[in-house]
PDB file of C-alpha atoms and ligand atoms in Angstrom:
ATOM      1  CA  UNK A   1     -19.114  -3.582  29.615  1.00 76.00           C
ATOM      2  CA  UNK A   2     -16.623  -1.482  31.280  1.00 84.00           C
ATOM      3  CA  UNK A   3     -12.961  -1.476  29.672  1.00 86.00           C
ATOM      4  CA  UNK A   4     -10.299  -2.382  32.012  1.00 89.00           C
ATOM      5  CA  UNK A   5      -6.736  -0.637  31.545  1.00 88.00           C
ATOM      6  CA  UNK A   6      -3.978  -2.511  32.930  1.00 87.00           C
ATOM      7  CA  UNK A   7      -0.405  -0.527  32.271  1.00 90.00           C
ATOM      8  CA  UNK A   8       2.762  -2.298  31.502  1.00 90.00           C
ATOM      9  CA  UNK A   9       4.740  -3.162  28.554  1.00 89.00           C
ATOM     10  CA  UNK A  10       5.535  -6.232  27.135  1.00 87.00           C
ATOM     11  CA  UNK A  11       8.766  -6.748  25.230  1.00 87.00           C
ATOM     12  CA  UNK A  12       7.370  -8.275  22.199  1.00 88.00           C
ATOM     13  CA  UNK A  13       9.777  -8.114  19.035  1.00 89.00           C
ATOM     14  CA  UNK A  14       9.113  -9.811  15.623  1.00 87.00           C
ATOM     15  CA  UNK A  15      10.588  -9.979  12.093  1.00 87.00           C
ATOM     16  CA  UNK A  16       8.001  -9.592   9.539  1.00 83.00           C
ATOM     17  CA  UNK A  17       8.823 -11.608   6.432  1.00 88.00           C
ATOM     18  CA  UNK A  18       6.942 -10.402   3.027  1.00 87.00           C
ATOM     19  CA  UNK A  19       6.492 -13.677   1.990  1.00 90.00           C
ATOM     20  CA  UNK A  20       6.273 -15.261  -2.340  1.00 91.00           C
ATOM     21  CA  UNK A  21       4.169 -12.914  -3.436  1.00 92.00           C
ATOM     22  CA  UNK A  22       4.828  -9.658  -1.546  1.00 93.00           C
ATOM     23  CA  UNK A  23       8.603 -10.278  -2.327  1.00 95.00           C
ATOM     24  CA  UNK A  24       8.324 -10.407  -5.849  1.00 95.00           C
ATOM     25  CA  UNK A  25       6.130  -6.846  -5.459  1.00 96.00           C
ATOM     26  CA  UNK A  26       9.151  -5.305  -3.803  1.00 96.00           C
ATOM     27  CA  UNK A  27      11.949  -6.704  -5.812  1.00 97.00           C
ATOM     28  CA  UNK A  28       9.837  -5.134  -9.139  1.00 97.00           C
ATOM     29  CA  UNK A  29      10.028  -2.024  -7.010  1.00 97.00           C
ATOM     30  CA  UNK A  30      12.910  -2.161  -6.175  1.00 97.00           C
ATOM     31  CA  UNK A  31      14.694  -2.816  -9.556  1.00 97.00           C
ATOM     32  CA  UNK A  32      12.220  -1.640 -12.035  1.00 97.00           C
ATOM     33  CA  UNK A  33      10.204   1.191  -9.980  1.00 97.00           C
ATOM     34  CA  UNK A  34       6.962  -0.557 -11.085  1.00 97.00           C
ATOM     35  CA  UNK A  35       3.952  -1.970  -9.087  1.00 97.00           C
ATOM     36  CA  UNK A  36       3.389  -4.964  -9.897  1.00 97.00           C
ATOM     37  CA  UNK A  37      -0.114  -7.131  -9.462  1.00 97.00           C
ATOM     38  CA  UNK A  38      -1.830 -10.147 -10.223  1.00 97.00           C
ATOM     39  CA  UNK A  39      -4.667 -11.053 -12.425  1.00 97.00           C
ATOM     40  CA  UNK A  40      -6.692 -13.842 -11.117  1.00 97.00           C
ATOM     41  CA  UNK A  41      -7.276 -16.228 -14.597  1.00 96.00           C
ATOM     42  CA  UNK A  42     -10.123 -17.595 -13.271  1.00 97.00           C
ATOM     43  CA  UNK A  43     -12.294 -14.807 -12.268  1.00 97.00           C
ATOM     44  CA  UNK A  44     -10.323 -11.703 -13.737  1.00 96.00           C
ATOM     45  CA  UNK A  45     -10.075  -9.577 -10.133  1.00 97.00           C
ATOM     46  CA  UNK A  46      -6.557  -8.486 -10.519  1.00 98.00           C
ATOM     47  CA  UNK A  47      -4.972  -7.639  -6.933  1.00 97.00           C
ATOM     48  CA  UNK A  48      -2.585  -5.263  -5.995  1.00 96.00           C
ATOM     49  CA  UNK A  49       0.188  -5.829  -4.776  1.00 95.00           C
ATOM     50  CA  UNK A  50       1.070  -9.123  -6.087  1.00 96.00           C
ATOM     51  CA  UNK A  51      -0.610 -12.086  -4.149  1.00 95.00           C
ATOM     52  CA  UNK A  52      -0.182 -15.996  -3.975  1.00 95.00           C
ATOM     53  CA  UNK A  53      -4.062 -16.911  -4.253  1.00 96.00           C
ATOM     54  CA  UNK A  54      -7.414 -15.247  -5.389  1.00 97.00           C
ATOM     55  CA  UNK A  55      -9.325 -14.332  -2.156  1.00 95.00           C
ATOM     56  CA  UNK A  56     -12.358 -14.436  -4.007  1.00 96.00           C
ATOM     57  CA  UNK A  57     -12.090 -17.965  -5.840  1.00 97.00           C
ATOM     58  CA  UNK A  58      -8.446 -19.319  -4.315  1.00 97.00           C
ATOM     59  CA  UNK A  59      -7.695 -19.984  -7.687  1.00 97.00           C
ATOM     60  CA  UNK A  60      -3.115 -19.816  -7.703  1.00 96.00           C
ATOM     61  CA  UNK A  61      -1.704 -16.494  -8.897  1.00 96.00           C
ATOM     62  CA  UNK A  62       1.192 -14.942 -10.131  1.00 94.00           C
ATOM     63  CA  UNK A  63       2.761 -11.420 -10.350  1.00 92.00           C
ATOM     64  CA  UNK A  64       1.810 -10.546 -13.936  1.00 90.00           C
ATOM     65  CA  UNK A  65       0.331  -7.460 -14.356  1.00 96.00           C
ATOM     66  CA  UNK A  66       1.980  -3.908 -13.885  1.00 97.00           C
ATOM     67  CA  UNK A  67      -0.455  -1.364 -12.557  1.00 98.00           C
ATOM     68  CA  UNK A  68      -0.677   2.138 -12.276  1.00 96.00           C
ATOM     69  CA  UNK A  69       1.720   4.718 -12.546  1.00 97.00           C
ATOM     70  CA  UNK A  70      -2.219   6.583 -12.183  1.00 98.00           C
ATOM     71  CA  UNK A  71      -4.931   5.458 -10.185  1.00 98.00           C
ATOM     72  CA  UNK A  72      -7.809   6.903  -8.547  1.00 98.00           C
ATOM     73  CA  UNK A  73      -8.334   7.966  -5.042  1.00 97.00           C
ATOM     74  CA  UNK A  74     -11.206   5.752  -3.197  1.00 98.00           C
ATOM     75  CA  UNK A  75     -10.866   7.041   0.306  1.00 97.00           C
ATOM     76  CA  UNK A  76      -8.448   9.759   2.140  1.00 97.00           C
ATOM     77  CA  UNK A  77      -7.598  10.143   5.875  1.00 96.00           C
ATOM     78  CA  UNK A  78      -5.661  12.507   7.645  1.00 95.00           C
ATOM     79  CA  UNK A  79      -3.175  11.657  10.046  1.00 94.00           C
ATOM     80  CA  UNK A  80      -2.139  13.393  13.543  1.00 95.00           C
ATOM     81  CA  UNK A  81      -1.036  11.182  15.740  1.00 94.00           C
ATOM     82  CA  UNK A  82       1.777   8.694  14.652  1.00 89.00           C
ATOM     83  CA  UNK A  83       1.675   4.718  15.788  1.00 85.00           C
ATOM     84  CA  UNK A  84       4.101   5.963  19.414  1.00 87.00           C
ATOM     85  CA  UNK A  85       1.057   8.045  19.813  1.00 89.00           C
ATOM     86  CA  UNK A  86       3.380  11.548  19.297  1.00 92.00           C
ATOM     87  CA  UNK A  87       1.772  13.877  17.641  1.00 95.00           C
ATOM     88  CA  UNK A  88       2.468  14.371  13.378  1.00 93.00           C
ATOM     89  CA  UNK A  89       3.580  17.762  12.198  1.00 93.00           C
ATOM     90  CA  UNK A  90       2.673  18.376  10.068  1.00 91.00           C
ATOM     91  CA  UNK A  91       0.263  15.871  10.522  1.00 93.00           C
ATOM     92  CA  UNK A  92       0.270  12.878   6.949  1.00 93.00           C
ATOM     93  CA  UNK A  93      -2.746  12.676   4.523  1.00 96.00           C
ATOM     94  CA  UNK A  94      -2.778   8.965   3.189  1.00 96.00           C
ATOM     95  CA  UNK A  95      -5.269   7.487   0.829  1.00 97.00           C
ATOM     96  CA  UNK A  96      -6.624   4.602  -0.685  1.00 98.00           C
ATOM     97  CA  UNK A  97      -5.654   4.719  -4.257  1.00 98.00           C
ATOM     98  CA  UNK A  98      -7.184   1.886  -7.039  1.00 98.00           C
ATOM     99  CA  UNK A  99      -4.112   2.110  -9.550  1.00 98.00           C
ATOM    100  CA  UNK A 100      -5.229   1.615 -13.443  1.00 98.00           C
ATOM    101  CA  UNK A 101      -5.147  -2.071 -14.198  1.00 98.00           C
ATOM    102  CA  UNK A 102      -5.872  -3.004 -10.343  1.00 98.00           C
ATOM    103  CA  UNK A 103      -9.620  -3.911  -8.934  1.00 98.00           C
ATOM    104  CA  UNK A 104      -8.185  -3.408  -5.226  1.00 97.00           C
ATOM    105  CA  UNK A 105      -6.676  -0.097  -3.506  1.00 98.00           C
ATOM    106  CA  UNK A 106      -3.006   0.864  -1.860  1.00 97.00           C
ATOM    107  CA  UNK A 107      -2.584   3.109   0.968  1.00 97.00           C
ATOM    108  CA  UNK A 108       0.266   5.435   1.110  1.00 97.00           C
ATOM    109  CA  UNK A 109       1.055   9.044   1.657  1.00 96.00           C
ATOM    110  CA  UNK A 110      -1.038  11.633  -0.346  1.00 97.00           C
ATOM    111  CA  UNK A 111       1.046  14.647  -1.016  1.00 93.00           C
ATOM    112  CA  UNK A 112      -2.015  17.435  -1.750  1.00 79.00           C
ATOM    113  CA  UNK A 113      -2.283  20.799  -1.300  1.00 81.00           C
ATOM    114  CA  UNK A 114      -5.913  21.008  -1.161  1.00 83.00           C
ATOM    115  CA  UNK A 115      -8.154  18.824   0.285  1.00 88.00           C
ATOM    116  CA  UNK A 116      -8.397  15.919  -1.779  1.00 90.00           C
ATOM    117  CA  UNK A 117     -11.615  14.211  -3.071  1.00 93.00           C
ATOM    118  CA  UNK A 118     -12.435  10.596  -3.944  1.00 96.00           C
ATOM    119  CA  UNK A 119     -12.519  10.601  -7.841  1.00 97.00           C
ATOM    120  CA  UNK A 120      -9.138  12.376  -7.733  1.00 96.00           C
ATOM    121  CA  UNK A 121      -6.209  11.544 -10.214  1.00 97.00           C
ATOM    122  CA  UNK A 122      -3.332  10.782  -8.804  1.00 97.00           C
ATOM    123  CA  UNK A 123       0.069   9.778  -9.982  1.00 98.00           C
ATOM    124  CA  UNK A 124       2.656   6.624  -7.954  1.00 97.00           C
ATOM    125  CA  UNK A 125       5.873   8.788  -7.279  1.00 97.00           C
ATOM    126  CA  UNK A 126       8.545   5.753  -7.175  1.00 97.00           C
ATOM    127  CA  UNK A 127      12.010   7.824  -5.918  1.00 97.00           C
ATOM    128  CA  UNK A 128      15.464   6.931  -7.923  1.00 97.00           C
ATOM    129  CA  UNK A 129      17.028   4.839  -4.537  1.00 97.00           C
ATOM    130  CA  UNK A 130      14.968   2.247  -3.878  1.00 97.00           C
ATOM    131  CA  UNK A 131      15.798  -1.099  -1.416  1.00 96.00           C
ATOM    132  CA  UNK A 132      13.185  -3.205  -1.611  1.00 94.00           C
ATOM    133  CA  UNK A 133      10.415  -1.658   0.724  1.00 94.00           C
ATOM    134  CA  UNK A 134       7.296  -0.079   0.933  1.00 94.00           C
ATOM    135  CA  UNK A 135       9.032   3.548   1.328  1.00 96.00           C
ATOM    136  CA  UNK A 136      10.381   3.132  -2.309  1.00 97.00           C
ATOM    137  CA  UNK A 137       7.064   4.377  -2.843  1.00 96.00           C
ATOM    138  CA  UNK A 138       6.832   7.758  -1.862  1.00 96.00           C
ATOM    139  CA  UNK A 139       3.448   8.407  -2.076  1.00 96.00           C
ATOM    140  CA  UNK A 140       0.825   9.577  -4.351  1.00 97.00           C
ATOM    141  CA  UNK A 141       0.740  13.207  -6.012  1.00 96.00           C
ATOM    142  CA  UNK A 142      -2.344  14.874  -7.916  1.00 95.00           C
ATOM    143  CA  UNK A 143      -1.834  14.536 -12.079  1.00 94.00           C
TER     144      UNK A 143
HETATM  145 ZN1  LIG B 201     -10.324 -15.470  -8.699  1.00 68.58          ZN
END
Protein backbone atom coordinates (compact mmCIF):
# COMPACT_ATOMS: atom_id res chain seq x y z
CA UNK A 1 0.00 0.00 0.00
CA UNK A 2 1.58 3.18 -0.88
CA UNK A 3 0.96 6.22 1.65
CA UNK A 4 -0.46 9.20 0.08
CA UNK A 5 0.62 12.76 1.54
CA UNK A 6 -1.75 15.41 0.89
CA UNK A 7 -0.43 18.97 2.54
CA UNK A 8 -2.73 21.44 4.08
CA UNK A 9 -3.87 22.37 7.42
CA UNK A 10 -7.00 22.19 8.92
CA UNK A 11 -8.04 24.64 11.60
CA UNK A 12 -9.23 22.23 14.11
CA UNK A 13 -9.43 23.69 17.80
CA UNK A 14 -10.90 21.84 20.87
CA UNK A 15 -11.25 22.26 24.66
CA UNK A 16 -10.35 19.20 26.43
CA UNK A 17 -12.41 18.78 29.59
CA UNK A 18 -10.81 16.30 32.40
CA UNK A 19 -13.92 15.01 33.19
CA UNK A 20 -15.34 13.35 37.26
CA UNK A 21 -12.63 11.49 37.81
CA UNK A 22 -9.59 13.21 36.26
CA UNK A 23 -10.86 16.46 38.01
CA UNK A 24 -10.86 15.23 41.32
CA UNK A 25 -6.97 13.90 40.45
CA UNK A 26 -6.04 17.48 39.71
CA UNK A 27 -7.87 19.33 42.35
CA UNK A 28 -5.87 16.72 45.04
CA UNK A 29 -2.90 18.04 43.12
CA UNK A 30 -3.57 20.96 43.08
CA UNK A 31 -4.46 21.63 46.80
CA UNK A 32 -2.80 18.83 48.56
CA UNK A 33 0.30 17.98 46.11
CA UNK A 34 -0.81 14.30 46.26
CA UNK A 35 -1.70 11.74 43.49
CA UNK A 36 -4.53 10.45 44.04
CA UNK A 37 -6.03 6.86 42.63
CA UNK A 38 -8.67 4.49 42.82
CA UNK A 39 -9.00 1.05 44.16
CA UNK A 40 -11.41 -1.02 42.28
CA UNK A 41 -13.57 -2.93 45.41
CA UNK A 42 -14.43 -5.51 43.33
CA UNK A 43 -11.32 -6.80 41.86
CA UNK A 44 -8.59 -4.77 43.89
CA UNK A 45 -6.63 -3.19 40.54
CA UNK A 46 -6.18 0.24 41.88
CA UNK A 47 -5.71 2.85 38.88
CA UNK A 48 -3.83 5.79 38.68
CA UNK A 49 -4.91 8.64 38.23
CA UNK A 50 -8.28 8.53 39.64
CA UNK A 51 -10.94 6.93 37.24
CA UNK A 52 -14.86 6.67 37.08
CA UNK A 53 -15.06 2.76 36.29
CA UNK A 54 -12.79 -0.41 36.53
CA UNK A 55 -11.62 -1.19 32.93
CA UNK A 56 -11.13 -4.58 33.90
CA UNK A 57 -14.61 -5.45 35.64
CA UNK A 58 -16.63 -1.84 35.11
CA UNK A 59 -17.35 -2.15 38.54
CA UNK A 60 -18.01 2.21 39.79
CA UNK A 61 -14.97 3.82 41.40
CA UNK A 62 -13.94 6.51 43.41
CA UNK A 63 -10.75 8.57 44.14
CA UNK A 64 -9.64 6.87 47.36
CA UNK A 65 -6.33 5.91 47.45
CA UNK A 66 -3.14 8.24 47.53
CA UNK A 67 -0.23 6.75 45.67
CA UNK A 68 3.25 7.24 45.44
CA UNK A 69 5.36 9.90 46.41
CA UNK A 70 7.89 6.60 45.05
CA UNK A 71 7.23 4.37 42.37
CA UNK A 72 9.13 2.35 40.06
CA UNK A 73 10.19 2.98 36.58
CA UNK A 74 8.49 0.36 33.97
CA UNK A 75 9.62 1.85 30.72
CA UNK A 76 11.82 5.12 29.68
CA UNK A 77 11.95 7.00 26.32
CA UNK A 78 13.89 9.73 25.20
CA UNK A 79 12.55 12.58 23.53
CA UNK A 80 13.99 14.81 20.48
CA UNK A 81 11.57 16.04 18.60
CA UNK A 82 8.64 17.96 20.34
CA UNK A 83 4.72 17.46 19.11
CA UNK A 84 5.43 20.95 16.30
CA UNK A 85 8.02 18.55 15.16
CA UNK A 86 11.05 21.24 16.37
CA UNK A 87 13.67 19.69 17.60
CA UNK A 88 14.13 19.30 21.90
CA UNK A 89 17.29 20.64 23.43
CA UNK A 90 18.10 19.32 25.25
CA UNK A 91 16.06 16.71 24.10
CA UNK A 92 13.20 15.23 27.46
CA UNK A 93 13.60 11.68 28.99
CA UNK A 94 9.99 10.63 30.16
CA UNK A 95 9.04 7.37 31.73
CA UNK A 96 6.48 5.16 32.75
CA UNK A 97 6.50 5.15 36.45
CA UNK A 98 4.05 2.44 38.64
CA UNK A 99 3.78 4.72 41.89
CA UNK A 100 3.58 2.53 45.33
CA UNK A 101 -0.04 1.74 45.98
CA UNK A 102 -0.92 1.92 42.05
CA UNK A 103 -1.16 -1.41 39.66
CA UNK A 104 -1.01 1.03 36.49
CA UNK A 105 1.93 3.51 35.32
CA UNK A 106 2.18 7.60 34.75
CA UNK A 107 4.24 9.16 32.20
CA UNK A 108 6.02 12.32 32.89
CA UNK A 109 9.41 13.86 32.67
CA UNK A 110 12.38 11.81 34.11
CA UNK A 111 14.98 14.14 35.39
CA UNK A 112 18.29 11.55 35.35
CA UNK A 113 21.64 12.02 34.94
CA UNK A 114 22.49 8.66 33.84
CA UNK A 115 20.72 6.53 31.79
CA UNK A 116 17.95 5.23 33.63
CA UNK A 117 16.88 1.53 33.97
CA UNK A 118 13.50 -0.13 34.49
CA UNK A 119 13.60 -1.26 38.22
CA UNK A 120 14.74 2.29 39.07
CA UNK A 121 13.45 4.25 42.22
CA UNK A 122 12.15 7.21 41.61
CA UNK A 123 10.57 9.94 43.63
CA UNK A 124 6.96 12.36 42.29
CA UNK A 125 8.49 15.98 42.56
CA UNK A 126 5.02 17.99 43.09
CA UNK A 127 6.40 21.98 42.87
CA UNK A 128 4.95 24.55 45.70
CA UNK A 129 2.53 26.56 42.80
CA UNK A 130 0.34 24.32 41.54
CA UNK A 131 -3.16 25.16 39.30
CA UNK A 132 -4.75 22.26 38.73
CA UNK A 133 -2.78 20.54 35.79
CA UNK A 134 -0.67 17.93 34.79
CA UNK A 135 2.57 20.33 34.97
CA UNK A 136 2.00 20.56 38.83
CA UNK A 137 3.84 17.50 38.49
CA UNK A 138 7.18 18.15 37.57
CA UNK A 139 8.44 15.01 36.89
CA UNK A 140 10.11 12.13 38.41
CA UNK A 141 13.73 12.25 40.08
CA UNK A 142 15.97 9.12 41.13
CA UNK A 143 15.64 8.43 45.27
ZN1 LIG B 1 -12.41 -4.10 38.93
Amino acid sequence: MTVRKIPGELPVSFRYTPGVANTTFFEALRDRGVLLGSRCPSCAVTYLPARLFCERCFAELTADVECGPEGTVESWTVGHVGVDDDALDPPVMVALVKLDGADTVLMHRLASDGTPAIGMRVRALVRDERSGSINDLEGFVPV
